[in-house]
Amino acid sequence: MKFLSLLFLVLLSFSCQQKDENVFTADLIVYGGTSAGVMSAVQAKKMGKSVIIVSPDIHLGGLSAGGLGFTDTGNKSVIGGLARDFYHRVYMHYQQDSAWKWQKKEEYGNKGQGTPAMDGENRTMWIFEPHVAEQIFEDLTQENDLEIHRDEWLDREAGVTLENGKITQIKTLSGKTYRGKVFIDATYEGDLMAAAGVSYHVGRESNATYDETWNGVQVGVYQHKHYFKENISPYVIADDPSSGLLPEISASPSGENGSGDKRLQAYNYRMALSRHPENRVPFPKPENYDPARYELLARVYAAGWGETFEKYDPIPNLKTDTNNHEPFSTDYIGKNYDYPEASYADRKVMLKEHTDYQQGLLYYMSHDEKIPDSVRSEMALWGLAKDEFVDNGNWPHQIYVREARRMIGAYVMTEHDVLGAKAVPHPVGMGSYSLDSHNAQRFVTADGFVQNEGDIGVHPENPYSISYGTLVPKKEECTNLLVPVCVSSSHTAFGSIRMEPVFMILGQSAAAAASLAIDGNVAVQDVKYEELKVILDQENQVLTQKK
């Protein structure tokens, strides 16, 4: 009888182990392997918490490792904590002779955006190659012994379990379950936040919603250079409406200025291009390549435009971070409106469409006779960087999701906060970049010409604080979730907040708050700000502008 009892216990133990092999538990579950996600996990470990990063992506770092190497810094003095450490690590990497494989260090021009690329006085570097950034994120995971589950996609339909306003567990499509005390949604899309039933907004609010000026439709507002300066016909046969619209132009009305809509600022891939003969790959020709879809660009050239290479921003080793530039470029305008709430399968289709459009554009600029000879000759010197994104055909693995869902949380940041018109309560970090939105639509004007709409660029006079309330939902909706990327803000405020250094800052601050909520067994909304501020000060976060 004793033997049978022991055998039963052994079998029961084995059965329980088998049952729980796909169940993982930690104090903090971070969903998303973006820069914010990694910094969240590092901070939680620093505060003695167990943490698991559940990442849909295989590569860590999001856009910081996905092509955006020409960092949008704004005022670099307000970038502190782990974010500043990241850029210090970039600096240390490029102090090594071995880092300069395709270019001599002294030949690099040190051009940055708003600050020198390499700031020796502060031992930071703000401009870098994608693979360097990704390696730094991987180094952080090793140094902090982070547990990361890659290629794990949240079951958005039935994968979030809530009890009494708290998330108790999430499940992924592979069948794994993750249980935690607090959860952080660090994705660009806000998928966990949405699946948890938290309120959010997609698109542009009307100006009336928050008494703003730069929200909603902005026809005729040209604050950057991304518009058609000349009168360009939108029709297949120039000036003949009966011939139909050219590709990439919407037939829908633009809408009234200041009105809200569901349009999103355009996405694109931030490409790492190389002009070193031994490190460049010819621009691929998409299978569905159709030169007709780029006729608008040919007409822009024919009208006298010649600024093709102004946004081939230099990063080390004769490479670029190539971004959208002027009226017809890499932004795939109007093709992302459904992306935030689309299924994974539909998003995959959209990503392929964006890739085909952008690769087709490069091929067109390199080969089509409608492109000026001078441009084609220069394009022949460029190609995809052979040593970047080597497992993805040298194409970035992360699209630039400039804006998707935005939480409607405990505090909504608006342009009034960003532009300094009101004091921000309970600061947990700072931003400083312009209210920056790319175009949201390409339409036909009343005069019968093509035009873009949605681009704004209003610069704050001073850096501004970001409230803790932007990271947490309303308490009645969820009490153990923090959202450091799809933060609670208006479209215009998000245009400034949405920079990678800021996401790192907010990821770190969110994890510090999560740790305090765990220690005190309280809702994230009830974390005592005074205690949080002490920790953030210790971590060298910059919370307010120094007088």
PDB file of N, CA, C and O in Angstrom, residues 507-540:
ATOM      1  N   GLY A 507       9.596  53.578 -20.910  1.00  0.00           N
ATOM      2  CA  GLY A 507       9.657  52.163 -20.567  1.00  0.00           C
ATOM      3  C   GLY A 507      10.320  51.946 -19.217  1.00  0.00           C
ATOM      4  O   GLY A 507       9.838  51.159 -18.388  1.00  0.00           O
ATOM      5  N   GLN A 508      11.421  52.646 -18.976  1.00  0.00           N
ATOM      6  CA  GLN A 508      12.106  52.531 -17.694  1.00  0.00           C
ATOM      7  C   GLN A 508      11.229  53.035 -16.554  1.00  0.00           C
ATOM      8  O   GLN A 508      11.102  52.376 -15.508  1.00  0.00           O
ATOM      9  N   SER A 509      10.603  54.184 -16.750  1.00  0.00           N
ATOM     10  CA  SER A 509       9.758  54.744 -15.690  1.00  0.00           C
ATOM     11  C   SER A 509       8.548  53.859 -15.411  1.00  0.00           C
ATOM     12  O   SER A 509       8.127  53.702 -14.252  1.00  0.00           O
ATOM     13  N   ALA A 510       7.981  53.271 -16.467  1.00  0.00           N
ATOM     14  CA  ALA A 510       6.839  52.372 -16.273  1.00  0.00           C
ATOM     15  C   ALA A 510       7.228  51.171 -15.430  1.00  0.00           C
ATOM     16  O   ALA A 510       6.467  50.736 -14.547  1.00  0.00           O
ATOM     17  N   ALA A 511       8.412  50.622 -15.669  1.00  0.00           N
ATOM     18  CA  ALA A 511       8.852  49.451 -14.898  1.00  0.00           C
ATOM     19  C   ALA A 511       9.138  49.808 -13.447  1.00  0.00           C
ATOM     20  O   ALA A 511       8.892  49.000 -12.542  1.00  0.00           O
ATOM     21  N   ALA A 512       9.675  50.997 -13.220  1.00  0.00           N
ATOM     22  CA  ALA A 512       9.888  51.431 -11.841  1.00  0.00           C
ATOM     23  C   ALA A 512       8.560  51.524 -11.103  1.00  0.00           C
ATOM     24  O   ALA A 512       8.437  51.076  -9.954  1.00  0.00           O
ATOM     25  N   ALA A 513       7.561  52.073 -11.767  1.00  0.00           N
ATOM     26  CA  ALA A 513       6.229  52.159 -11.156  1.00  0.00           C
ATOM     27  C   ALA A 513       5.629  50.781 -10.950  1.00  0.00           C
ATOM     28  O   ALA A 513       4.995  50.510  -9.917  1.00  0.00           O
ATOM     29  N   ALA A 514       5.812  49.894 -11.914  1.00  0.00           N
ATOM     30  CA  ALA A 514       5.302  48.530 -11.789  1.00  0.00           C
ATOM     31  C   ALA A 514       5.908  47.843 -10.571  1.00  0.00           C
ATOM     32  O   ALA A 514       5.214  47.139  -9.819  1.00  0.00           O
ATOM     33  N   SER A 515       7.208  48.046 -10.370  1.00  0.00           N
ATOM     34  CA  SER A 515       7.879  47.419  -9.230  1.00  0.00           C
ATOM     35  C   SER A 515       7.329  47.937  -7.912  1.00  0.00           C
ATOM     36  O   SER A 515       7.133  47.166  -6.954  1.00  0.00           O
ATOM     37  N   LEU A 516       7.068  49.236  -7.843  1.00  0.00           N
ATOM     38  CA  LEU A 516       6.476  49.797  -6.622  1.00  0.00           C
ATOM     39  C   LEU A 516       5.062  49.280  -6.406  1.00  0.00           C
ATOM     40  O   LEU A 516       4.655  49.013  -5.262  1.00  0.00           O
ATOM     41  N   ALA A 517       4.300  49.127  -7.476  1.00  0.00           N
ATOM     42  CA  ALA A 517       2.948  48.581  -7.340  1.00  0.00           C
ATOM     43  C   ALA A 517       2.989  47.161  -6.810  1.00  0.00           C
ATOM     44  O   ALA A 517       2.154  46.765  -5.987  1.00  0.00           O
ATOM     45  N   ILE A 518       3.971  46.379  -7.278  1.00  0.00           N
ATOM     46  CA  ILE A 518       4.129  45.005  -6.797  1.00  0.00           C
ATOM     47  C   ILE A 518       4.518  45.002  -5.325  1.00  0.00           C
ATOM     48  O   ILE A 518       3.943  44.272  -4.502  1.00  0.00           O
ATOM     49  N   ASP A 519       5.487  45.836  -4.959  1.00  0.00           N
ATOM     50  CA  ASP A 519       5.942  45.885  -3.560  1.00  0.00           C
ATOM     51  C   ASP A 519       4.813  46.288  -2.620  1.00  0.00           C
ATOM     52  O   ASP A 519       4.692  45.755  -1.509  1.00  0.00           O
ATOM     53  N   GLY A 520       3.998  47.241  -3.046  1.00  0.00           N
ATOM     54  CA  GLY A 520       2.938  47.741  -2.177  1.00  0.00           C
ATOM     55  C   GLY A 520       1.615  47.036  -2.355  1.00  0.00           C
ATOM     56  O   GLY A 520       0.651  47.347  -1.652  1.00  0.00           O
ATOM     57  N   ASN A 521       1.567  46.097  -3.321  1.00  0.00           N
ATOM     58  CA  ASN A 521       0.329  45.389  -3.629  1.00  0.00           C
ATOM     59  C   ASN A 521      -0.811  46.385  -3.864  1.00  0.00           C
ATOM     60  O   ASN A 521      -1.908  46.273  -3.306  1.00  0.00           O
ATOM     61  N   VAL A 522      -0.510  47.389  -4.718  1.00  0.00           N
ATOM     62  CA  VAL A 522      -1.503  48.420  -5.009  1.00  0.00           C
ATOM     63  C   VAL A 522      -1.698  48.535  -6.524  1.00  0.00           C
ATOM     64  O   VAL A 522      -0.892  48.044  -7.319  1.00  0.00           O
ATOM     65  N   ALA A 523      -2.771  49.169  -6.906  1.00  0.00           N
ATOM     66  CA  ALA A 523      -3.014  49.453  -8.312  1.00  0.00           C
ATOM     67  C   ALA A 523      -1.939  50.386  -8.834  1.00  0.00           C
ATOM     68  O   ALA A 523      -1.394  51.215  -8.081  1.00  0.00           O
ATOM     69  N   VAL A 524      -1.638  50.270 -10.126  1.00  0.00           N
ATOM     70  CA  VAL A 524      -0.608  51.150 -10.699  1.00  0.00           C
ATOM     71  C   VAL A 524      -1.036  52.613 -10.588  1.00  0.00           C
ATOM     72  O   VAL A 524      -0.185  53.508 -10.510  1.00  0.00           O
ATOM     73  N   GLN A 525      -2.341  52.861 -10.551  1.00  0.00           N
ATOM     74  CA  GLN A 525      -2.826  54.233 -10.405  1.00  0.00           C
ATOM     75  C   GLN A 525      -2.600  54.775  -8.998  1.00  0.00           C
ATOM     76  O   GLN A 525      -2.631  55.995  -8.786  1.00  0.00           O
ATOM     77  N   ASP A 526      -2.358  53.868  -8.040  1.00  0.00           N
ATOM     78  CA  ASP A 526      -2.201  54.281  -6.638  1.00  0.00           C
ATOM     79  C   ASP A 526      -0.752  54.290  -6.175  1.00  0.00           C
ATOM     80  O   ASP A 526      -0.478  54.481  -4.978  1.00  0.00           O
ATOM     81  N   VAL A 527       0.182  54.084  -7.088  1.00  0.00           N
ATOM     82  CA  VAL A 527       1.593  54.201  -6.730  1.00  0.00           C
ATOM     83  C   VAL A 527       1.854  55.629  -6.236  1.00  0.00           C
ATOM     84  O   VAL A 527       1.420  56.607  -6.854  1.00  0.00           O
ATOM     85  N   LYS A 528       2.543  55.748  -5.122  1.00  0.00           N
ATOM     86  CA  LYS A 528       2.825  57.077  -4.574  1.00  0.00           C
ATOM     87  C   LYS A 528       3.895  57.752  -5.421  1.00  0.00           C
ATOM     88  O   LYS A 528       5.024  57.248  -5.541  1.00  0.00           O
ATOM     89  N   TYR A 529       3.521  58.883  -5.987  1.00  0.00           N
ATOM     90  CA  TYR A 529       4.451  59.547  -6.899  1.00  0.00           C
ATOM     91  C   TYR A 529       5.742  59.943  -6.195  1.00  0.00           C
ATOM     92  O   TYR A 529       6.830  59.873  -6.779  1.00  0.00           O
ATOM     93  N   GLU A 530       5.654  60.333  -4.942  1.00  0.00           N
ATOM     94  CA  GLU A 530       6.858  60.743  -4.219  1.00  0.00           C
ATOM     95  C   GLU A 530       7.872  59.604  -4.168  1.00  0.00           C
ATOM     96  O   GLU A 530       9.086  59.832  -4.287  1.00  0.00           O
ATOM     97  N   GLU A 531       7.382  58.379  -3.990  1.00  0.00           N
ATOM     98  CA  GLU A 531       8.283  57.228  -3.959  1.00  0.00           C
ATOM     99  C   GLU A 531       8.840  56.934  -5.353  1.00  0.00           C
ATOM    100  O   GLU A 531      10.012  56.586  -5.509  1.00  0.00           O
ATOM    101  N   LEU A 532       7.998  57.079  -6.357  1.00  0.00           N
ATOM    102  CA  LEU A 532       8.452  56.851  -7.723  1.00  0.00           C
ATOM    103  C   LEU A 532       9.509  57.875  -8.109  1.00  0.00           C
ATOM    104  O   LEU A 532      10.527  57.531  -8.730  1.00  0.00           O
ATOM    105  N   LYS A 533       9.305  59.105  -7.737  1.00  0.00           N
ATOM    106  CA  LYS A 533      10.253  60.160  -8.088  1.00  0.00           C
ATOM    107  C   LYS A 533      11.620  59.900  -7.469  1.00  0.00           C
ATOM    108  O   LYS A 533      12.664  60.148  -8.111  1.00  0.00           O
ATOM    109  N   VAL A 534      11.643  59.395  -6.266  1.00  0.00           N
ATOM    110  CA  VAL A 534      12.925  59.081  -5.622  1.00  0.00           C
ATOM    111  C   VAL A 534      13.712  58.077  -6.466  1.00  0.00           C
ATOM    112  O   VAL A 534      14.911  58.242  -6.703  1.00  0.00           O
ATOM    113  N   ILE A 535      13.029  57.051  -6.924  1.00  0.00           N
ATOM    114  CA  ILE A 535      13.694  56.029  -7.736  1.00  0.00           C
ATOM    115  C   ILE A 535      14.144  56.613  -9.065  1.00  0.00           C
ATOM    116  O   ILE A 535      15.280  56.376  -9.514  1.00  0.00           O
ATOM    117  N   LEU A 536      13.290  57.376  -9.709  1.00  0.00           N
ATOM    118  CA  LEU A 536      13.643  57.940 -11.019  1.00  0.00           C
ATOM    119  C   LEU A 536      14.815  58.902 -10.898  1.00  0.00           C
ATOM    120  O   LEU A 536      15.685  58.954 -11.783  1.00  0.00           O
ATOM    121  N   ASP A 537      14.856  59.658  -9.809  1.00  0.00           N
ATOM    122  CA  ASP A 537      16.008  60.536  -9.577  1.00  0.00           C
ATOM    123  C   ASP A 537      17.280  59.712  -9.395  1.00  0.00           C
ATOM    124  O   ASP A 537      18.344  60.071  -9.917  1.00  0.00           O
ATOM    125  N   GLN A 538      17.170  58.624  -8.652  1.00  0.00           N
ATOM    126  CA  GLN A 538      18.333  57.748  -8.459  1.00  0.00           C
ATOM    127  C   GLN A 538      18.818  57.147  -9.771  1.00  0.00           C
ATOM    128  O   GLN A 538      20.013  56.915  -9.942  1.00  0.00           O
ATOM    129  N   GLU A 539      17.886  56.916 -10.682  1.00  0.00           N
ATOM    130  CA  GLU A 539      18.217  56.324 -11.983  1.00  0.00           C
ATOM    131  C   GLU A 539      18.608  57.378 -13.026  1.00  0.00           C
ATOM    132  O   GLU A 539      18.793  57.061 -14.196  1.00  0.00           O
ATOM    133  N   ASN A 540      18.731  58.628 -12.574  1.00  0.00           N
ATOM    134  CA  ASN A 540      19.162  59.734 -13.438  1.00  0.00           C
ATOM    135  C   ASN A 540      18.192  60.038 -14.571  1.00  0.00           C
ATOM    136  O   ASN A 540      18.602  60.513 -15.635  1.00  0.00           O
TER     137      ASN A 540
END
